[in-house]
Amino acid sequence: KEEDEEDCVHTVIQEVHHEQPAAWYHPIEARDISQLRWASFVHGRAAAEAARADALSIATSNGQSLERGNASDEAVFLIRFNRRPQAMHDRLAHSAALKACREALA
């Protein structure tokens, strides 16, 4: 078995040669791109939740009965952050995009 493991370590399936070098981003630019992607994700999720809440509100105002707790229309995301800068806390606490979420949690 040890011989098989040694063979696997040294085996090259196929060498790949790229005509262009790999993309490289300056760390500040990479940080900005990452923050923008995160903000877009949060904004999209908040908009989807607001639309779902509006649909529920319209349905209940029209007298339709809706079962609560249906796992197919409720999602919970638990996200852990390694870093929690003050700017992130400020955006979560004050951004217009998350206002409906904050009010729903209050």
mmCIF file of N, CA, C and O in Angstrom, residues 38 42 81 87-95 98 102:
data_model
loop_
_atom_site.group_PDB
_atom_site.id
_atom_site.type_symbol
_atom_site.label_atom_id
_atom_site.label_comp_id
_atom_site.label_asym_id
_atom_site.label_seq_id
_atom_site.Cartn_x
_atom_site.Cartn_y
_atom_site.Cartn_z
ATOM 1 N N TRP A 38 -19.995 40.765 -1.369
ATOM 2 C CA TRP A 38 -20.731 40.491 -0.138
ATOM 3 C C TRP A 38 -21.939 41.416 -0.027
ATOM 4 O O TRP A 38 -23.055 40.973 0.272
ATOM 5 N N VAL A 42 -25.891 40.321 0.230
ATOM 6 C CA VAL A 42 -26.768 40.722 1.331
ATOM 7 C C VAL A 42 -27.964 41.499 0.786
ATOM 8 O O VAL A 42 -29.108 41.259 1.173
ATOM 9 N N PHE A 81 -18.394 35.210 11.154
ATOM 10 C CA PHE A 81 -17.373 36.069 10.583
ATOM 11 C C PHE A 81 -16.105 35.984 11.411
ATOM 12 O O PHE A 81 -16.157 36.034 12.639
ATOM 13 N N ALA A 87 -17.477 49.086 10.527
ATOM 14 C CA ALA A 87 -18.241 49.454 9.327
ATOM 15 C C ALA A 87 -19.294 48.402 9.001
ATOM 16 O O ALA A 87 -20.405 48.735 8.569
ATOM 17 N N MET A 88 -18.976 47.133 9.215
ATOM 18 C CA MET A 88 -19.953 46.076 8.966
ATOM 19 C C MET A 88 -21.120 46.195 9.936
ATOM 20 O O MET A 88 -22.288 46.111 9.547
ATOM 21 N N HIS A 89 -20.831 46.441 11.213
ATOM 22 C CA HIS A 89 -21.886 46.604 12.204
ATOM 23 C C HIS A 89 -22.766 47.809 11.862
ATOM 24 O O HIS A 89 -23.988 47.751 11.982
ATOM 25 N N ASP A 90 -22.129 48.892 11.424
ATOM 26 C CA ASP A 90 -22.882 50.093 11.055
ATOM 27 C C ASP A 90 -23.825 49.822 9.891
ATOM 28 O O ASP A 90 -24.976 50.250 9.892
ATOM 29 N N ARG A 91 -23.350 49.107 8.885
ATOM 30 C CA ARG A 91 -24.199 48.801 7.723
ATOM 31 C C ARG A 91 -25.354 47.881 8.109
ATOM 32 O O ARG A 91 -26.471 48.055 7.648
ATOM 33 N N LEU A 92 -25.074 46.888 8.937
ATOM 34 C CA LEU A 92 -26.141 45.990 9.375
ATOM 35 C C LEU A 92 -27.178 46.738 10.208
ATOM 36 O O LEU A 92 -28.372 46.475 10.115
ATOM 37 N N ALA A 93 -26.719 47.698 10.999
ATOM 38 C CA ALA A 93 -27.624 48.418 11.893
ATOM 39 C C ALA A 93 -28.378 49.550 11.220
ATOM 40 O O ALA A 93 -29.458 49.930 11.678
ATOM 41 N N HIS A 94 -27.845 50.094 10.109
ATOM 42 C CA HIS A 94 -28.447 51.304 9.556
ATOM 43 C C HIS A 94 -28.778 51.266 8.069
ATOM 44 O O HIS A 94 -29.400 52.205 7.576
ATOM 45 N N SER A 95 -28.395 50.244 7.328
ATOM 46 C CA SER A 95 -28.631 50.263 5.876
ATOM 47 C C SER A 95 -30.119 50.134 5.572
ATOM 48 O O SER A 95 -30.854 49.400 6.224
ATOM 49 N N LEU A 98 -31.580 46.592 4.661
ATOM 50 C CA LEU A 98 -31.866 45.609 5.713
ATOM 51 C C LEU A 98 -32.893 46.100 6.725
ATOM 52 O O LEU A 98 -33.145 45.428 7.729
ATOM 53 N N ARG A 102 -34.424 44.093 10.002
ATOM 54 C CA ARG A 102 -34.262 44.553 11.391
ATOM 55 C C ARG A 102 -35.611 44.694 12.077
ATOM 56 O O ARG A 102 -35.779 44.294 13.238
#
